[in-house]
Amino acid sequence: MTLEEWNERYRSREDIDADPAELLVTAAGYLPPGRALDLACGAGRNARWLASRGWEVVAMDGSSEAIRIVNEHEGNIDARVMDFERNAALPFDDESFDLVAILYYLHRPLFAEAKRVVKRGGVIVCAVKMIGTYRVKSGELAQHFEGFGVLRSNEGEIAELVARRPYFIHSNTR
């Protein structure tokens, strides 16, 4: 879908899910609140859930209508419009977030950016379809987050991965 088609979908309030993604609820439920980044946030279901649990949340989406909905419902979320496919470089310093969520959106350059902006010891929560046009291959998420500690990994119709950035980088050089 184009961004204009997404904008129209959000304008019509078509199929807007209010419940947070179960993977995020499970992963973040065990973490102390910190700073979270919700990439491709849509109408903000995950961002709102995080904010309601004390997280400081930045939510980003390419759809200006989606971001309008986030702002309409939640004043304490830093909601921003960003077309990830035109500019995958996120406007944040390295190691800025305790949690980064990329849920049900596939733009592979965002994986590298998520790794860059998550703090040492921080968690990335990712879910992507494995069927259809925009999909990952078996094992692909694990490859993108190689070197991270895998807290959860599951593949079926959806590939799910929860991974923690290591606190320390081990070097084999002396």
mmCIF file of C-alpha atoms in Angstrom:
data_model
loop_
_atom_site.group_PDB
_atom_site.id
_atom_site.type_symbol
_atom_site.label_atom_id
_atom_site.label_comp_id
_atom_site.label_asym_id
_atom_site.label_seq_id
_atom_site.Cartn_x
_atom_site.Cartn_y
_atom_site.Cartn_z
ATOM 1 C CA MET A 1 0.000 0.000 0.000
ATOM 2 C CA THR A 2 1.086 3.559 -0.629
ATOM 3 C CA LEU A 3 1.245 6.115 2.162
ATOM 4 C CA GLU A 4 -1.851 7.806 0.726
ATOM 5 C CA GLU A 5 -3.716 4.492 0.883
ATOM 6 C CA TRP A 6 -2.627 4.099 4.492
ATOM 7 C CA ASN A 7 -3.764 7.656 5.217
ATOM 8 C CA GLU A 8 -7.179 6.868 3.725
ATOM 9 C CA ARG A 9 -7.428 3.679 5.751
ATOM 10 C CA TYR A 10 -6.723 5.604 8.957
ATOM 11 C CA ARG A 11 -9.095 8.435 7.968
ATOM 12 C CA SER A 12 -11.895 5.894 7.586
ATOM 13 C CA ARG A 13 -10.814 4.158 10.837
ATOM 14 C CA GLU A 14 -10.884 0.879 8.890
ATOM 15 C CA ASP A 15 -9.595 -2.144 10.809
ATOM 16 C CA ILE A 16 -7.859 -0.191 13.552
ATOM 17 C CA ASP A 17 -6.879 -2.615 16.292
ATOM 18 C CA ALA A 18 -6.847 -1.188 19.814
ATOM 19 C CA ASP A 19 -5.240 -4.169 21.543
ATOM 20 C CA PRO A 20 -1.447 -4.239 21.829
ATOM 21 C CA ALA A 21 0.512 -7.012 20.159
ATOM 22 C CA GLU A 22 0.766 -10.006 22.453
ATOM 23 C CA LEU A 23 4.482 -10.363 21.698
ATOM 24 C CA LEU A 24 5.115 -6.836 22.965
ATOM 25 C CA VAL A 25 2.972 -7.342 26.069
ATOM 26 C CA THR A 26 4.881 -10.513 26.905
ATOM 27 C CA ALA A 27 8.324 -9.035 26.231
ATOM 28 C CA ALA A 28 7.842 -5.628 27.872
ATOM 29 C CA GLY A 29 5.816 -7.001 30.770
ATOM 30 C CA TYR A 30 9.016 -8.213 32.437
ATOM 31 C CA LEU A 31 11.013 -5.039 31.855
ATOM 32 C CA PRO A 32 11.197 -1.938 34.018
ATOM 33 C CA PRO A 33 9.801 1.084 32.159
ATOM 34 C CA GLY A 34 12.347 3.134 30.266
ATOM 35 C CA ARG A 35 12.490 4.815 26.891
ATOM 36 C CA ALA A 36 10.758 2.987 24.009
ATOM 37 C CA LEU A 37 10.636 3.473 20.244
ATOM 38 C CA ASP A 38 7.645 2.111 18.312
ATOM 39 C CA LEU A 39 8.524 2.008 14.607
ATOM 40 C CA ALA A 40 5.649 1.816 12.097
ATOM 41 C CA CYS A 41 3.333 2.457 15.034
ATOM 42 C CA GLY A 42 0.112 2.758 13.038
ATOM 43 C CA ALA A 43 -2.667 4.227 15.167
ATOM 44 C CA GLY A 44 -0.569 3.685 18.287
ATOM 45 C CA ARG A 45 -1.971 0.593 19.977
ATOM 46 C CA ASN A 46 1.461 -0.561 21.157
ATOM 47 C CA ALA A 47 2.709 2.932 21.979
ATOM 48 C CA ARG A 48 -0.385 3.612 24.104
ATOM 49 C CA TRP A 49 0.039 0.346 25.970
ATOM 50 C CA LEU A 50 3.693 1.129 26.722
ATOM 51 C CA ALA A 51 2.870 4.696 27.822
ATOM 52 C CA SER A 52 0.131 3.416 30.136
ATOM 53 C CA ARG A 53 2.772 1.347 31.904
ATOM 54 C CA GLY A 54 5.159 4.215 32.510
ATOM 55 C CA TRP A 55 7.342 4.059 29.413
ATOM 56 C CA GLU A 56 8.524 7.266 27.751
ATOM 57 C CA VAL A 57 7.475 6.528 24.163
ATOM 58 C CA VAL A 58 8.468 7.833 20.747
ATOM 59 C CA ALA A 59 6.078 6.520 18.072
ATOM 60 C CA MET A 60 6.836 6.873 14.361
ATOM 61 C CA ASP A 61 4.883 6.067 11.217
ATOM 62 C CA GLY A 62 4.827 7.152 7.580
ATOM 63 C CA SER A 63 1.102 7.883 7.731
ATOM 64 C CA SER A 64 0.291 11.393 8.920
ATOM 65 C CA GLU A 65 -3.286 10.228 9.643
ATOM 66 C CA ALA A 66 -1.992 7.451 11.894
ATOM 67 C CA ILE A 67 0.136 9.948 13.808
ATOM 68 C CA ARG A 68 -2.873 12.285 14.080
ATOM 69 C CA ILE A 69 -4.802 9.437 15.736
ATOM 70 C CA VAL A 70 -1.934 8.779 18.157
ATOM 71 C CA ASN A 71 -1.872 12.469 19.121
ATOM 72 C CA GLU A 72 -5.671 12.546 19.397
ATOM 73 C CA HIS A 73 -5.669 9.779 22.010
ATOM 74 C CA GLU A 74 -2.404 10.177 23.843
ATOM 75 C CA GLY A 75 -0.750 13.482 24.613
ATOM 76 C CA ASN A 76 2.253 12.011 26.395
ATOM 77 C CA ILE A 77 3.617 10.105 23.376
ATOM 78 C CA ASP A 78 6.165 11.816 21.152
ATOM 79 C CA ALA A 79 4.475 10.928 17.825
ATOM 80 C CA ARG A 80 6.329 11.684 14.597
ATOM 81 C CA VAL A 81 5.761 11.202 10.877
ATOM 82 C CA MET A 82 8.646 9.564 9.037
ATOM 83 C CA ASP A 83 8.671 7.812 5.680
ATOM 84 C CA PHE A 84 11.050 4.951 6.487
ATOM 85 C CA GLU A 85 11.360 3.869 2.879
ATOM 86 C CA ARG A 86 12.673 7.271 1.800
ATOM 87 C CA ASN A 87 14.938 7.691 4.803
ATOM 88 C CA ALA A 88 15.683 4.689 7.000
ATOM 89 C CA ALA A 89 18.223 6.624 9.104
ATOM 90 C CA LEU A 90 16.493 7.319 12.392
ATOM 91 C CA PRO A 91 16.979 10.807 13.903
ATOM 92 C CA PHE A 92 18.326 9.505 17.222
ATOM 93 C CA ASP A 93 21.732 9.087 18.786
ATOM 94 C CA ASP A 94 23.229 5.625 19.204
ATOM 95 C CA GLU A 95 21.951 3.733 22.248
ATOM 96 C CA SER A 96 18.953 6.015 22.866
ATOM 97 C CA PHE A 97 16.240 3.452 23.727
ATOM 98 C CA ASP A 98 15.685 0.638 26.191
ATOM 99 C CA LEU A 99 13.155 -1.023 23.890
ATOM 100 C CA VAL A 100 12.586 -0.847 20.130
ATOM 101 C CA ALA A 101 9.479 -2.391 18.563
ATOM 102 C CA ILE A 102 9.078 -3.190 14.865
ATOM 103 C CA LEU A 103 5.767 -5.014 14.661
ATOM 104 C CA TYR A 104 4.155 -6.179 11.424
ATOM 105 C CA TYR A 105 6.176 -3.922 9.148
ATOM 106 C CA LEU A 106 9.054 -4.973 6.919
ATOM 107 C CA HIS A 107 11.721 -2.585 5.729
ATOM 108 C CA ARG A 108 15.021 -4.355 6.275
ATOM 109 C CA PRO A 109 17.187 -1.216 6.736
ATOM 110 C CA LEU A 110 15.217 -0.551 9.949
ATOM 111 C CA PHE A 111 16.753 -3.644 11.542
ATOM 112 C CA ALA A 112 20.230 -2.079 11.440
ATOM 113 C CA GLU A 113 18.843 1.207 12.728
ATOM 114 C CA ALA A 114 17.035 -0.574 15.572
ATOM 115 C CA LYS A 115 20.310 -2.241 16.571
ATOM 116 C CA ARG A 116 22.046 1.141 16.475
ATOM 117 C CA VAL A 117 19.549 2.997 18.667
ATOM 118 C CA VAL A 118 18.882 0.310 21.283
ATOM 119 C CA LYS A 119 20.958 0.600 24.456
ATOM 120 C CA ARG A 120 23.300 -2.099 25.687
ATOM 121 C CA GLY A 121 21.062 -4.492 27.560
ATOM 122 C CA GLY A 122 18.052 -3.112 25.685
ATOM 123 C CA VAL A 123 15.470 -5.229 23.901
ATOM 124 C CA ILE A 124 14.214 -5.341 20.320
ATOM 125 C CA VAL A 125 10.752 -6.801 19.736
ATOM 126 C CA CYS A 126 10.083 -7.750 16.129
ATOM 127 C CA ALA A 127 7.277 -9.550 14.284
ATOM 128 C CA VAL A 128 7.046 -9.912 10.499
ATOM 129 C CA LYS A 129 4.891 -12.025 8.197
ATOM 130 C CA MET A 130 6.400 -15.122 6.639
ATOM 131 C CA ILE A 131 3.724 -15.395 3.944
ATOM 132 C CA GLY A 132 2.555 -12.952 1.312
ATOM 133 C CA THR A 133 4.386 -10.246 -0.579
ATOM 134 C CA TYR A 134 6.235 -8.527 2.290
ATOM 135 C CA ARG A 135 7.773 -11.370 4.217
ATOM 136 C CA VAL A 136 10.951 -12.698 5.740
ATOM 137 C CA LYS A 137 12.517 -16.074 5.066
ATOM 138 C CA SER A 138 13.004 -18.726 7.702
ATOM 139 C CA GLY A 139 15.864 -17.714 9.996
ATOM 140 C CA GLU A 140 16.132 -14.210 8.546
ATOM 141 C CA LEU A 141 15.265 -12.289 11.721
ATOM 142 C CA ALA A 142 17.850 -14.249 13.689
ATOM 143 C CA GLN A 143 20.441 -13.367 11.029
ATOM 144 C CA HIS A 144 19.620 -9.656 11.236
ATOM 145 C CA PHE A 145 20.080 -9.728 15.010
ATOM 146 C CA GLU A 146 23.094 -12.028 15.136
ATOM 147 C CA GLY A 147 25.147 -11.334 18.243
ATOM 148 C CA PHE A 148 22.078 -10.360 20.264
ATOM 149 C CA GLY A 149 20.779 -12.677 22.976
ATOM 150 C CA VAL A 150 17.598 -14.331 21.750
ATOM 151 C CA LEU A 151 14.915 -14.196 24.438
ATOM 152 C CA ARG A 152 12.160 -15.536 22.196
ATOM 153 C CA SER A 153 12.048 -16.805 18.651
ATOM 154 C CA ASN A 154 9.131 -18.346 16.835
ATOM 155 C CA GLU A 155 8.327 -18.941 13.187
ATOM 156 C CA GLY A 156 5.034 -19.850 11.536
ATOM 157 C CA GLU A 157 2.828 -17.487 9.565
ATOM 158 C CA ILE A 158 4.581 -14.782 11.580
ATOM 159 C CA ALA A 159 8.282 -14.644 12.467
ATOM 160 C CA GLU A 160 8.712 -13.337 16.003
ATOM 161 C CA LEU A 161 11.924 -12.366 17.706
ATOM 162 C CA VAL A 162 12.690 -10.761 21.040
ATOM 163 C CA ALA A 163 16.405 -10.077 21.353
ATOM 164 C CA ARG A 164 18.588 -8.311 23.914
ATOM 165 C CA ARG A 165 21.618 -6.291 22.904
ATOM 166 C CA PRO A 166 24.648 -7.542 24.823
ATOM 167 C CA TYR A 167 25.951 -5.377 27.645
ATOM 168 C CA PHE A 168 29.516 -6.074 26.569
ATOM 169 C CA ILE A 169 31.120 -6.655 23.219
ATOM 170 C CA HIS A 170 33.550 -9.583 23.326
ATOM 171 C CA SER A 171 36.659 -9.313 21.247
ATOM 172 C CA ASN A 172 38.929 -12.177 20.195
ATOM 173 C CA THR A 173 41.826 -9.820 19.556
ATOM 174 C CA ARG A 174 44.565 -9.293 22.127
#
